[in-house]
Short mmCIF file of C-alpha atoms in Angstrom, two decimals:
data_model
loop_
_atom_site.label_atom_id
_atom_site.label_comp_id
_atom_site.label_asym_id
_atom_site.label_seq_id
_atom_site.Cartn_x
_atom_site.Cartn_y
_atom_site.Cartn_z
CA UNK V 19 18.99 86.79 117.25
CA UNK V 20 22.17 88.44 115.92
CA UNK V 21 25.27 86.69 117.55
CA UNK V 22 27.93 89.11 116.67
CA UNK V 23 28.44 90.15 119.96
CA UNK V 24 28.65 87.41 121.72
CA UNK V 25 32.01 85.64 123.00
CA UNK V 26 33.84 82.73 121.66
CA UNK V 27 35.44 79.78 123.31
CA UNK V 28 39.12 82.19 122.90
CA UNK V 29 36.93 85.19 125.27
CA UNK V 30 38.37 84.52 129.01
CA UNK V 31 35.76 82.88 131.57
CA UNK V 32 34.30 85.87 133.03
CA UNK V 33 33.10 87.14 129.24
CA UNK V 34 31.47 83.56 128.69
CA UNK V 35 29.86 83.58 132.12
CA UNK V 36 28.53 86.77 131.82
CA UNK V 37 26.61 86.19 128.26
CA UNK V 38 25.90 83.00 129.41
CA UNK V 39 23.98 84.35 133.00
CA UNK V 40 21.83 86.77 130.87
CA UNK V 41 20.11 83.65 129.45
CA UNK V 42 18.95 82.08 132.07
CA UNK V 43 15.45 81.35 133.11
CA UNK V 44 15.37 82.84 136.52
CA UNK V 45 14.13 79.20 138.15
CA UNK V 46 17.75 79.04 140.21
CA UNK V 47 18.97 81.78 142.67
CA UNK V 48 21.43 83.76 140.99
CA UNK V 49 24.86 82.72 142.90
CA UNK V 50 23.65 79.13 142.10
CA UNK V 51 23.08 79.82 138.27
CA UNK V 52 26.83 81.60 138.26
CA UNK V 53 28.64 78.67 140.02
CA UNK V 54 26.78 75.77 137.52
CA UNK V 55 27.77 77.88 135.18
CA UNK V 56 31.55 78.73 135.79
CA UNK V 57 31.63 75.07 136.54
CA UNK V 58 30.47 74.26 132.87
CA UNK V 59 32.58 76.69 131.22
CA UNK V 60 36.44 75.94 132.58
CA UNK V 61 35.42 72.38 132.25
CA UNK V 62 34.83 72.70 128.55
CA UNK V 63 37.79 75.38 128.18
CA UNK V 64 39.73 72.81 126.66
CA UNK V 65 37.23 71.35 124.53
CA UNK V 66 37.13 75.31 121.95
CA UNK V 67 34.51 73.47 119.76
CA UNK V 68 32.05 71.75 122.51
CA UNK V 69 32.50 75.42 124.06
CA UNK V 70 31.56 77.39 121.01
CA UNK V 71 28.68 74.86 120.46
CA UNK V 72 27.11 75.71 124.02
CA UNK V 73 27.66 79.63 123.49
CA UNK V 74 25.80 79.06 120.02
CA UNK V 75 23.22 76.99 121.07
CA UNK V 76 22.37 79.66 124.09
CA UNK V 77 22.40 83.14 122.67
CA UNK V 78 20.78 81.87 119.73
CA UNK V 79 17.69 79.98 121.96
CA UNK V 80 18.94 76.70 120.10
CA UNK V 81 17.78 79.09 116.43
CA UNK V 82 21.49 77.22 115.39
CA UNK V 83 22.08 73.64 114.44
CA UNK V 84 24.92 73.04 117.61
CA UNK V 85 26.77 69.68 118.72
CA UNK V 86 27.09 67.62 121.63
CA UNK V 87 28.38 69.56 124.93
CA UNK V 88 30.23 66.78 126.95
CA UNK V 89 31.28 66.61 130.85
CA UNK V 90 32.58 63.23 132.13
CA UNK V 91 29.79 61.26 133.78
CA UNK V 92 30.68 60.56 137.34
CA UNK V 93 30.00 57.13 139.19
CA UNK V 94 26.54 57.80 140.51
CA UNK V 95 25.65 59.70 137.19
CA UNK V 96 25.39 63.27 139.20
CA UNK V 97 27.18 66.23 139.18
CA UNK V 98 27.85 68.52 142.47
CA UNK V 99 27.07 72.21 142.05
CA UNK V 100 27.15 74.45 145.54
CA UNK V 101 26.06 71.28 148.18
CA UNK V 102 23.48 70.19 145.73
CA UNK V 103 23.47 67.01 143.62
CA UNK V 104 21.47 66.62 140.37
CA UNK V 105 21.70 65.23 136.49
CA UNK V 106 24.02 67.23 134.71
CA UNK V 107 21.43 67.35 131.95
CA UNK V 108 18.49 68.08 134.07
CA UNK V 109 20.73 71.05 136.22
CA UNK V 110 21.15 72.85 132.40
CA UNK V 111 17.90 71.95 131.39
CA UNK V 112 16.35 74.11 134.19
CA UNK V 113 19.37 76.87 133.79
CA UNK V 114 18.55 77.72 130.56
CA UNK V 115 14.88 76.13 129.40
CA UNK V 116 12.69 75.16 131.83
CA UNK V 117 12.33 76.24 135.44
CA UNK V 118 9.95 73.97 136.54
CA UNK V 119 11.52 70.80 134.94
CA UNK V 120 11.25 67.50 137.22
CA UNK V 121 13.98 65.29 136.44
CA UNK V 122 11.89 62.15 134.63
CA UNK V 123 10.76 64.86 131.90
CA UNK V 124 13.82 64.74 129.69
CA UNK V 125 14.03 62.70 126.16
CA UNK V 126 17.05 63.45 124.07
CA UNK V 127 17.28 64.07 120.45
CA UNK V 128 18.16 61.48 117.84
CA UNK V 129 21.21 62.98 117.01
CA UNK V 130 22.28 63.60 120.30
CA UNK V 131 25.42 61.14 120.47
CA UNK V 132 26.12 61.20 123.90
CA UNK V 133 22.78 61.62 125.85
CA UNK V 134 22.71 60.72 129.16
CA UNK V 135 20.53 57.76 128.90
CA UNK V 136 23.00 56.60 126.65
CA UNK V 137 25.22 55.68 129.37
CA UNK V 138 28.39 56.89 127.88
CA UNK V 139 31.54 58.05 129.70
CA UNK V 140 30.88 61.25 128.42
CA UNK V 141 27.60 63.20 128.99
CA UNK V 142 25.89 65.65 126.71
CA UNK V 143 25.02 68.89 128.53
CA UNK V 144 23.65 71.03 125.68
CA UNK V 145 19.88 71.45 126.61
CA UNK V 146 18.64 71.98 122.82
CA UNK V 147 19.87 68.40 122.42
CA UNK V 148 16.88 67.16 124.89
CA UNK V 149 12.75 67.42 124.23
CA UNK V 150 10.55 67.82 127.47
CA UNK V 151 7.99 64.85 127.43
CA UNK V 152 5.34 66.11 130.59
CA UNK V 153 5.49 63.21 133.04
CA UNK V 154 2.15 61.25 133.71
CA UNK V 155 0.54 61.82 137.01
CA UNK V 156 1.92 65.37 136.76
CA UNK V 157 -0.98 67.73 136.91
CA UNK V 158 0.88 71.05 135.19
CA UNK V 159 -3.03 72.43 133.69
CA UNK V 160 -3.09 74.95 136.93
CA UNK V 161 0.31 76.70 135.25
CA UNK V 162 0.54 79.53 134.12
CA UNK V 163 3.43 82.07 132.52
CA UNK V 164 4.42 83.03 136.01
CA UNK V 165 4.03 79.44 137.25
CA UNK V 166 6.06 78.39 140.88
CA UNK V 167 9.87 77.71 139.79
CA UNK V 168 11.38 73.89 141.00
CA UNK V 169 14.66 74.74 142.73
CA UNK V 170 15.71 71.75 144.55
CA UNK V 171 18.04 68.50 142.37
CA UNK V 172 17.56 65.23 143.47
CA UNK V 173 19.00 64.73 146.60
CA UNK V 174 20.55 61.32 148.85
CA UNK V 175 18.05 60.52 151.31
CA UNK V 176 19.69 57.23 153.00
CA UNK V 177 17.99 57.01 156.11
CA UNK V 178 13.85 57.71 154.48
CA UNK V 179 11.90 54.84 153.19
CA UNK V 180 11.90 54.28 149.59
CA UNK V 181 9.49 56.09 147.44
CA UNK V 182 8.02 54.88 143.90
CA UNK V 183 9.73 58.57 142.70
CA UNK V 184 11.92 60.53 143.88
CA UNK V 185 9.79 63.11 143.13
CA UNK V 186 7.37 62.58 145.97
CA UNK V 187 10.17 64.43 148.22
CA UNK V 188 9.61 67.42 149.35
CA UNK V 189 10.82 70.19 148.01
CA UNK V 190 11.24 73.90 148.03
CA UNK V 191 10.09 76.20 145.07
CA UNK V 192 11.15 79.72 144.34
CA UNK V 193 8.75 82.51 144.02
CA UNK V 194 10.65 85.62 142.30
CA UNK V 195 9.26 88.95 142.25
CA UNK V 196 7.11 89.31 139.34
CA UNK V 197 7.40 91.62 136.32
CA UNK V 198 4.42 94.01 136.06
CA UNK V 199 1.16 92.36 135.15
CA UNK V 200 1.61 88.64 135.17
CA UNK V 201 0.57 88.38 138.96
CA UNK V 202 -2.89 88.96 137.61
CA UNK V 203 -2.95 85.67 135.65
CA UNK V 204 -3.70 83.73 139.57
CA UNK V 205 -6.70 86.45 140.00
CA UNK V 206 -10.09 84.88 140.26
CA UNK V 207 -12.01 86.73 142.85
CA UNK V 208 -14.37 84.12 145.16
CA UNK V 209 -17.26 86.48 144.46
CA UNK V 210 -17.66 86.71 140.12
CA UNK V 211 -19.56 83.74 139.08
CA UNK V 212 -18.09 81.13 137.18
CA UNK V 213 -17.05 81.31 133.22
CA UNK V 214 -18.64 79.36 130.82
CA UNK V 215 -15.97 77.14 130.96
CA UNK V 216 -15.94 76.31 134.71
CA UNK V 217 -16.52 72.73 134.92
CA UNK V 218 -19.49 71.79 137.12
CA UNK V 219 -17.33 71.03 140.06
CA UNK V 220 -16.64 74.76 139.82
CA UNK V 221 -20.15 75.56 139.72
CA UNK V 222 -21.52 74.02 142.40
CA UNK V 223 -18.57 74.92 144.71
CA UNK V 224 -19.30 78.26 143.93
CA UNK V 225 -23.14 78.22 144.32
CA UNK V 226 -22.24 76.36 148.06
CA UNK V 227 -19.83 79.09 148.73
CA UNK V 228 -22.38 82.29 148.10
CA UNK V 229 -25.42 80.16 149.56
CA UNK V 230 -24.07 80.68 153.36
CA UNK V 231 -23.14 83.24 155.48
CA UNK V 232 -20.14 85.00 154.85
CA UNK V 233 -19.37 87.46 157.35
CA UNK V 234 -17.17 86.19 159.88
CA UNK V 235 -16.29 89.09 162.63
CA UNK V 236 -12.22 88.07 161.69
CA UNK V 237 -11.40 87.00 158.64
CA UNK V 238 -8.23 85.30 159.77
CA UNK V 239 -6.24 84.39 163.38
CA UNK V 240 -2.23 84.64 163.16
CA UNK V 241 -0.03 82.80 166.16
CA UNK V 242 4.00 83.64 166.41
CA UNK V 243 6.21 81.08 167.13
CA UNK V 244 9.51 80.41 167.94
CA UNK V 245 10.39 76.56 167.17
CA UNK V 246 7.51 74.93 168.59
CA UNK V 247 6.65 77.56 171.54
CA UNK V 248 3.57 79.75 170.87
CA UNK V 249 4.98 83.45 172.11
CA UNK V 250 2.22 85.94 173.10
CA UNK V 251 -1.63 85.67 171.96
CA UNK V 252 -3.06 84.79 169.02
CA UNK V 253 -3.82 88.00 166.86
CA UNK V 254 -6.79 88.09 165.38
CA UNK V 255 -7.65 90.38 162.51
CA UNK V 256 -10.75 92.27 161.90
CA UNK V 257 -12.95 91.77 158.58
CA UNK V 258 -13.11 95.40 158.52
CA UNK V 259 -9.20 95.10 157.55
CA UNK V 260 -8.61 92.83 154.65
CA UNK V 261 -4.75 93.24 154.72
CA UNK V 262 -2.73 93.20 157.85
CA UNK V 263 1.34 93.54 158.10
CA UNK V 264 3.08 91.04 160.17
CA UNK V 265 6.56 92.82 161.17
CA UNK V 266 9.55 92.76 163.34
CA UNK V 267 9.35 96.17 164.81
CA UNK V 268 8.26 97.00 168.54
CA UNK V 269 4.92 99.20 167.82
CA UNK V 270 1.79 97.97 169.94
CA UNK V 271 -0.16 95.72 167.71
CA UNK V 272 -3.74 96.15 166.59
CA UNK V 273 -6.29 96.25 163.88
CA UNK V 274 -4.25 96.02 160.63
CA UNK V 275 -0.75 95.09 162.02
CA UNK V 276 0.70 92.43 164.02
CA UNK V 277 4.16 93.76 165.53
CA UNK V 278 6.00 90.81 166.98
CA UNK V 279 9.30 92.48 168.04
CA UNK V 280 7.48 93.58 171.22
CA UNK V 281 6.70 89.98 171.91
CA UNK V 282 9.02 88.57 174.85
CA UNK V 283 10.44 85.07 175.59
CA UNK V 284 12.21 83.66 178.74
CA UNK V 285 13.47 80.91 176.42
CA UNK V 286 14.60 82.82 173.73
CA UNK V 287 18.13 81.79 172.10
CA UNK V 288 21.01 83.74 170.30
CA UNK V 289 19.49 82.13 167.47
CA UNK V 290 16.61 82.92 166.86
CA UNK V 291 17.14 86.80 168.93
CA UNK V 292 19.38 87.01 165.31
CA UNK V 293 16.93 85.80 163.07
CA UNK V 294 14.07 87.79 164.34
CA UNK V 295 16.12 90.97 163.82
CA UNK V 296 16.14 90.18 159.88
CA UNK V 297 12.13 89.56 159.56
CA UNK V 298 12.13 93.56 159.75
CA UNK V 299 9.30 94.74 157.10
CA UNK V 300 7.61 91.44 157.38
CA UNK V 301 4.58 90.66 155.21
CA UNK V 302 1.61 91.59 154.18
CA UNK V 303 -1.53 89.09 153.80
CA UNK V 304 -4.69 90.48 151.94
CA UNK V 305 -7.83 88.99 152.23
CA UNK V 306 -9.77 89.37 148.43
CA UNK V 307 -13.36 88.39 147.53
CA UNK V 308 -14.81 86.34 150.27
CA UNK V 309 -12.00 84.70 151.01
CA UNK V 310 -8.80 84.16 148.81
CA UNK V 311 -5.52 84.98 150.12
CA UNK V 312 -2.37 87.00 148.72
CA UNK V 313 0.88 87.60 150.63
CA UNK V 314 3.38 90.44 149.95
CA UNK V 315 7.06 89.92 150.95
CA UNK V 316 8.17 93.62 152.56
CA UNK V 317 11.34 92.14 153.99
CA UNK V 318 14.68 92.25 152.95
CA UNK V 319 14.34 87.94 153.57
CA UNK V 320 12.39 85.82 151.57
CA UNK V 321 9.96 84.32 153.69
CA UNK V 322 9.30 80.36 153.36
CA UNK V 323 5.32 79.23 152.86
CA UNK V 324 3.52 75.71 153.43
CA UNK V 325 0.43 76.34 151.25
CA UNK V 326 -1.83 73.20 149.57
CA UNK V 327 -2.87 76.14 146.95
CA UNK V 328 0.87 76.59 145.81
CA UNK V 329 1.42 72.97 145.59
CA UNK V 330 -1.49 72.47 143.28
CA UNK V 331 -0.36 75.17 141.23
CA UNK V 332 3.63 73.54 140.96
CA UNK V 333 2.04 70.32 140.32
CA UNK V 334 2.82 69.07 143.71
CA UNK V 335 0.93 66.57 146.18
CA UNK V 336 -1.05 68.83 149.02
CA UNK V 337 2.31 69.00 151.73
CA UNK V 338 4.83 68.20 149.15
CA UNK V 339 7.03 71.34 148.91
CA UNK V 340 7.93 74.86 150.47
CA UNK V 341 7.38 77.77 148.63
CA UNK V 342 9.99 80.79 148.93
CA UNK V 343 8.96 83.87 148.50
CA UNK V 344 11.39 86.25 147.32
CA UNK V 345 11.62 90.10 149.03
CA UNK V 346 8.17 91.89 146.83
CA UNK V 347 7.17 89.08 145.54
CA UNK V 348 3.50 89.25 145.62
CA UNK V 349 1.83 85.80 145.13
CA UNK V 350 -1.74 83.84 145.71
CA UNK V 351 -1.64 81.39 148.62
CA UNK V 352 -5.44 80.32 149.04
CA UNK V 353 -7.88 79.85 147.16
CA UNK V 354 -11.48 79.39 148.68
CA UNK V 355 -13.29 77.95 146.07
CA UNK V 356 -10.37 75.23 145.65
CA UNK V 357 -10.76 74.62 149.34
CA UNK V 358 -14.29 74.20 149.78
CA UNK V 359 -13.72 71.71 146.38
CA UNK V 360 -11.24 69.63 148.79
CA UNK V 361 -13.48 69.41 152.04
CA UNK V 362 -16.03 68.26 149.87
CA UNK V 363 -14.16 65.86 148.07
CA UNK V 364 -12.82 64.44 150.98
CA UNK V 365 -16.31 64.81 152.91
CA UNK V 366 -17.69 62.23 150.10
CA UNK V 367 -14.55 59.74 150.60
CA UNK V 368 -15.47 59.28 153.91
CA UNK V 369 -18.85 58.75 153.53
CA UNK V 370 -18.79 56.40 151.40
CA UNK V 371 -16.19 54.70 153.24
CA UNK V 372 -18.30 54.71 156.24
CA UNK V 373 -21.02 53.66 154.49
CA UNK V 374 -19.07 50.29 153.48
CA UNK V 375 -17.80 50.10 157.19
CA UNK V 376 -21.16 49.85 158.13
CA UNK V 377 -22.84 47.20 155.65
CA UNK V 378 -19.49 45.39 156.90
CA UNK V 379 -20.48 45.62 160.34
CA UNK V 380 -24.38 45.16 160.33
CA UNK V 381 -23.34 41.42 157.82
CA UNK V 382 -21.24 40.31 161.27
CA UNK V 383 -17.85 40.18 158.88
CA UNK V 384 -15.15 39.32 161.41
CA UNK V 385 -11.56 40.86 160.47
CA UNK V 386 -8.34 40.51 162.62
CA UNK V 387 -8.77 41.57 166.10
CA UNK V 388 -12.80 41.06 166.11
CA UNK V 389 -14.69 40.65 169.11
CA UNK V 390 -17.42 37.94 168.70
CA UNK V 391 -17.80 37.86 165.08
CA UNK V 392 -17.90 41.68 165.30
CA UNK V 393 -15.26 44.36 164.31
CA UNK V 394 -14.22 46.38 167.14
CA UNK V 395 -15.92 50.16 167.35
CA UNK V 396 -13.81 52.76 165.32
CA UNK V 397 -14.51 55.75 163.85
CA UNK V 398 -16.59 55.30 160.43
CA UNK V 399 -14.15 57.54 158.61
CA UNK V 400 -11.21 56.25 159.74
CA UNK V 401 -10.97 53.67 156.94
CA UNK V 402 -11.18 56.96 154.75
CA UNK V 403 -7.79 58.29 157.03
CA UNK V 404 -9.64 61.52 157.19
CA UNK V 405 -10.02 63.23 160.62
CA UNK V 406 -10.93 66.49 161.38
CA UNK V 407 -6.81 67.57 161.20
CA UNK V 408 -6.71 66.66 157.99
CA UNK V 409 -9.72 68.95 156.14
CA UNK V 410 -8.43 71.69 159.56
CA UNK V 411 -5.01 72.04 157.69
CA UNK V 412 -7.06 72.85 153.89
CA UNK V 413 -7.57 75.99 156.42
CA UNK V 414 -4.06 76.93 157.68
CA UNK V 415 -1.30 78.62 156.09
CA UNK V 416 2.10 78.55 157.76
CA UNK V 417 5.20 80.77 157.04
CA UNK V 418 8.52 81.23 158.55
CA UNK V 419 10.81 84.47 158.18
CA UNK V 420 14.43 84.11 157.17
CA UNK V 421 14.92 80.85 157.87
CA UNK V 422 13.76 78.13 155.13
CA UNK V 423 12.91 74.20 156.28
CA UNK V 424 13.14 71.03 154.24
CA UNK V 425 15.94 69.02 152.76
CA UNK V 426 17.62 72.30 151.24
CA UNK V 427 18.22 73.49 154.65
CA UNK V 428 19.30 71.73 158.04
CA UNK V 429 16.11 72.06 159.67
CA UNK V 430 13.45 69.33 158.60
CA UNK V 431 9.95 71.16 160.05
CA UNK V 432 8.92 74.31 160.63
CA UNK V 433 8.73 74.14 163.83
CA UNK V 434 12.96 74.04 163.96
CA UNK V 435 12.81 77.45 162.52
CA UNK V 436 13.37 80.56 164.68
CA UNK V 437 10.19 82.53 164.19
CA UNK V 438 7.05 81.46 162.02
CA UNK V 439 3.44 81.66 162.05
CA UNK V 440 0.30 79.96 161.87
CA UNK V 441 -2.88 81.93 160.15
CA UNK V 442 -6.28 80.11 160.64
CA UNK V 443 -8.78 81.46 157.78
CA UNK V 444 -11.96 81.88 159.19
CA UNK V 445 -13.87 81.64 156.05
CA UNK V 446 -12.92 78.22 155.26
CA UNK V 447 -13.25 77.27 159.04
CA UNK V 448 -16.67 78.39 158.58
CA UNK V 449 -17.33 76.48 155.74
CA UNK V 450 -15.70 73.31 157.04
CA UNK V 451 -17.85 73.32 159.91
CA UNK V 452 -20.96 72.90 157.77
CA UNK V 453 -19.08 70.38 156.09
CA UNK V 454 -18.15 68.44 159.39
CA UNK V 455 -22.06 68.22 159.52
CA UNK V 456 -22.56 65.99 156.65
CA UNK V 457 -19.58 63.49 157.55
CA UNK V 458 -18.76 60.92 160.65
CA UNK V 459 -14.95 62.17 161.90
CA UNK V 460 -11.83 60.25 162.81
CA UNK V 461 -10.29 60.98 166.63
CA UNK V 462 -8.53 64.38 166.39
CA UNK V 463 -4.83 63.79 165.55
CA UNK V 464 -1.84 66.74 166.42
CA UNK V 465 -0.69 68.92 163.41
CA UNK V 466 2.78 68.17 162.24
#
């Protein structure tokens, strides 16, 4: 790439900034991408060489030899960008290489003289000066080109128990409108059998799938909430209409659109009567093959998603982050066949569980708290932990409008948020109910 016209460490801020911005890889918003970046730039404004060096190694896509870019390292080894706190390296890492980097993923070059494992007083900033080595435990073979993008740094959570990683927080990833076409790459229709490749989980989830019925009279029921108050009835949608709009506007609802600005509330706040005015446009959800579904972002707000399928696909443990979706974004939240692969998965952990519980029982093997030699009655699968909650939320997808939830924003659940709501998928409902047949279930517990 020819570097003529790009600017030098002499070219004021703005000029820097600028060439800098149009290299980024989109993983940030933008007004947080412009302020780590003005931030990097007048701190190396006195430093013309370490500043030439960064401008060389980014327009160029690291093409150009380049040498250490230094900031001071501060006492907890972070740097503050916008109310967020992350690695320095890590923060430029993401800016201008890889989106979806998580934090342990870094090794740094060996000429890199200032690295930040080094522990110098100095720390090197230049991302072509560090390697990304894939974490283990990190399951990144679901990605693909227009993978889920990791937003959130590493964050101080003082009053939470300690965790082996700090990457088992939750956290909220961005999903930016697509370019034309790569959307397709998360397309795999419920109903075409299985490539040659499938692996024989794959294959006999999908020969389960197409054995049963299939023809639920809804394909999905959507509730509206505001914080944790159901408002109005639960909306069901016909199978006859595989994609239904969820909006803000005042229109009767029915068949293929759920209007929830008619929908009154005695309890209703200031805050949330302001929030619901933005959800405007809304979403759409489409229902495709016999059961996968897609959402559409019509709004002018990105809407905020808990969905198991997204968190497999950012590498994340089922729960483990919030998914953004950006206005027309258009994304893949479900997946059937991945579903039906969980309930069955878990279906087999309890079982066998049970099955120990049992031979436990029937030898008279007293534990703590036993009753005459004998173990008090439980539930067989609650040594498993599995109840029926747990396999009913592989079948719910939640998503709030405007407002997002996590440790990126002050509210912790969704159910602080101002207006969200619940979809049920009857398909997989369906199909867990034959799998509730095959497996002894734990006491009901509440969802979150």
């Amino acid at each position: 790439m020819s570097i003529t016209n790009t600017p030098t460490s002499n070219d004021a801020c703005l000029s820097i900034v600028h060439s800098l911005m149009c290299h980024r890889q989109g993983g940030e918003s933008e007004s947080f991408a412009k302020r780590a970046i003005e931030s990097l730039v007048k701190k190396l404004k006195e430093k013309k060489d370490e500043l030439d060096s960064l401008i060389t190694a980014i327009t160029t896509n690291g093409a150009h030899p380049s040498k250490c870019v230094t900031i001071q390292r501060t006492l907890d080894g972070r740097l503050q960008v916008a109310g967020r706190k992350g690695f320095p390296h890590v923060v430029y890492a993401r800016l201008w290489r890889w989106p979806d980097l998580h934090k342990n993923e870094l090794k740094h070059v060996k000429y890199c003289q200032y690295a930040f494992d080094l522990k110098c007083d100095n720390v090197c900033v230049n991302p072509y000066h560090y390697e990304r080595v894939v974490s283990p435990g990190i399951d990144l073979s679901g990605l693909t080109l227009s993978s889920p993008l990791l937003v959130k740094d590493e964050y101080d959570y003082d009053n939470q128990q300690s965790h082996s990683s700090s990457e088992n927080h939750l956290q909220t990833i961005q999903h930016p409108p697509s370019r034309p076409g790569p959307q397709e790459t998360f397309s795999s229709p419920a109903l075409l059998p299985p490539s040659e490749g499938s692996s024989s989980a794959s294959t006999s989830a999908f020969s389960t799938i197409s054995a049963g019925p299939s023809t639920p009279e809804y394909w999905c029921s959507i509730a509206y909430f505001e914080m944790d108050v159901q408002v109005g009835e639960t909306f069901k949608v016909p199978s006859t209409c595989p994609i239904v709009t969820v909006d803000g506007y005042v229109d009767p609802s029915g068949g293929d659109r759920f209007c929830l600005g008619q929908l009154s509330n005695v309890h209703r706040t200031e805050n949330i009567e302001r929030a619901r005015l933005h959800i405007g446009k809304g979403v759409q959800l489409e229902c495709k093959g016999e059961g996968d579904v897609w959402v559409r972002c019509l709004s002018d707000h990105a809407v905020f998603v808990q969905s198991y399928y997204l968190d497999r696909e950012a590498g994340r443990a089922p729960g483990d982050a919030v998914h953004k979706i950006y206005p027309s974004a258009y994304i893949k939240v479900f997946d059937l066949r991945q579903c039906h692969r969980q309930m069955q998965q878990q279906a087999a952990t309890a079982q066998a569980a049970a099955a120990a519980q049992a031979a436990a029982v029937a030898g008279n093997i007293p534990g703590p708290g036993s009753v005459g030699g004998i173990a008090p009655a439980i539930s067989l699968s609650a040594a498993a932990g599995i109840g029926v909650d747990d396999l009913r939320r592989l079948c719910i997808l939640r998503m709030s409008f405007v407002k997002g939830w996590g440790p990126d924003y002050p509210r912790q659940s969704i159910k602080e948020t101002p207006c969200w709501i619940e979809i049920h998928l009857h398909r997989a409902l369906q199909l867990l109910d034959e799998v509730l047949h095959t497996m002894p279930i734990a006491d009901p517990q509440p969802l979150d």
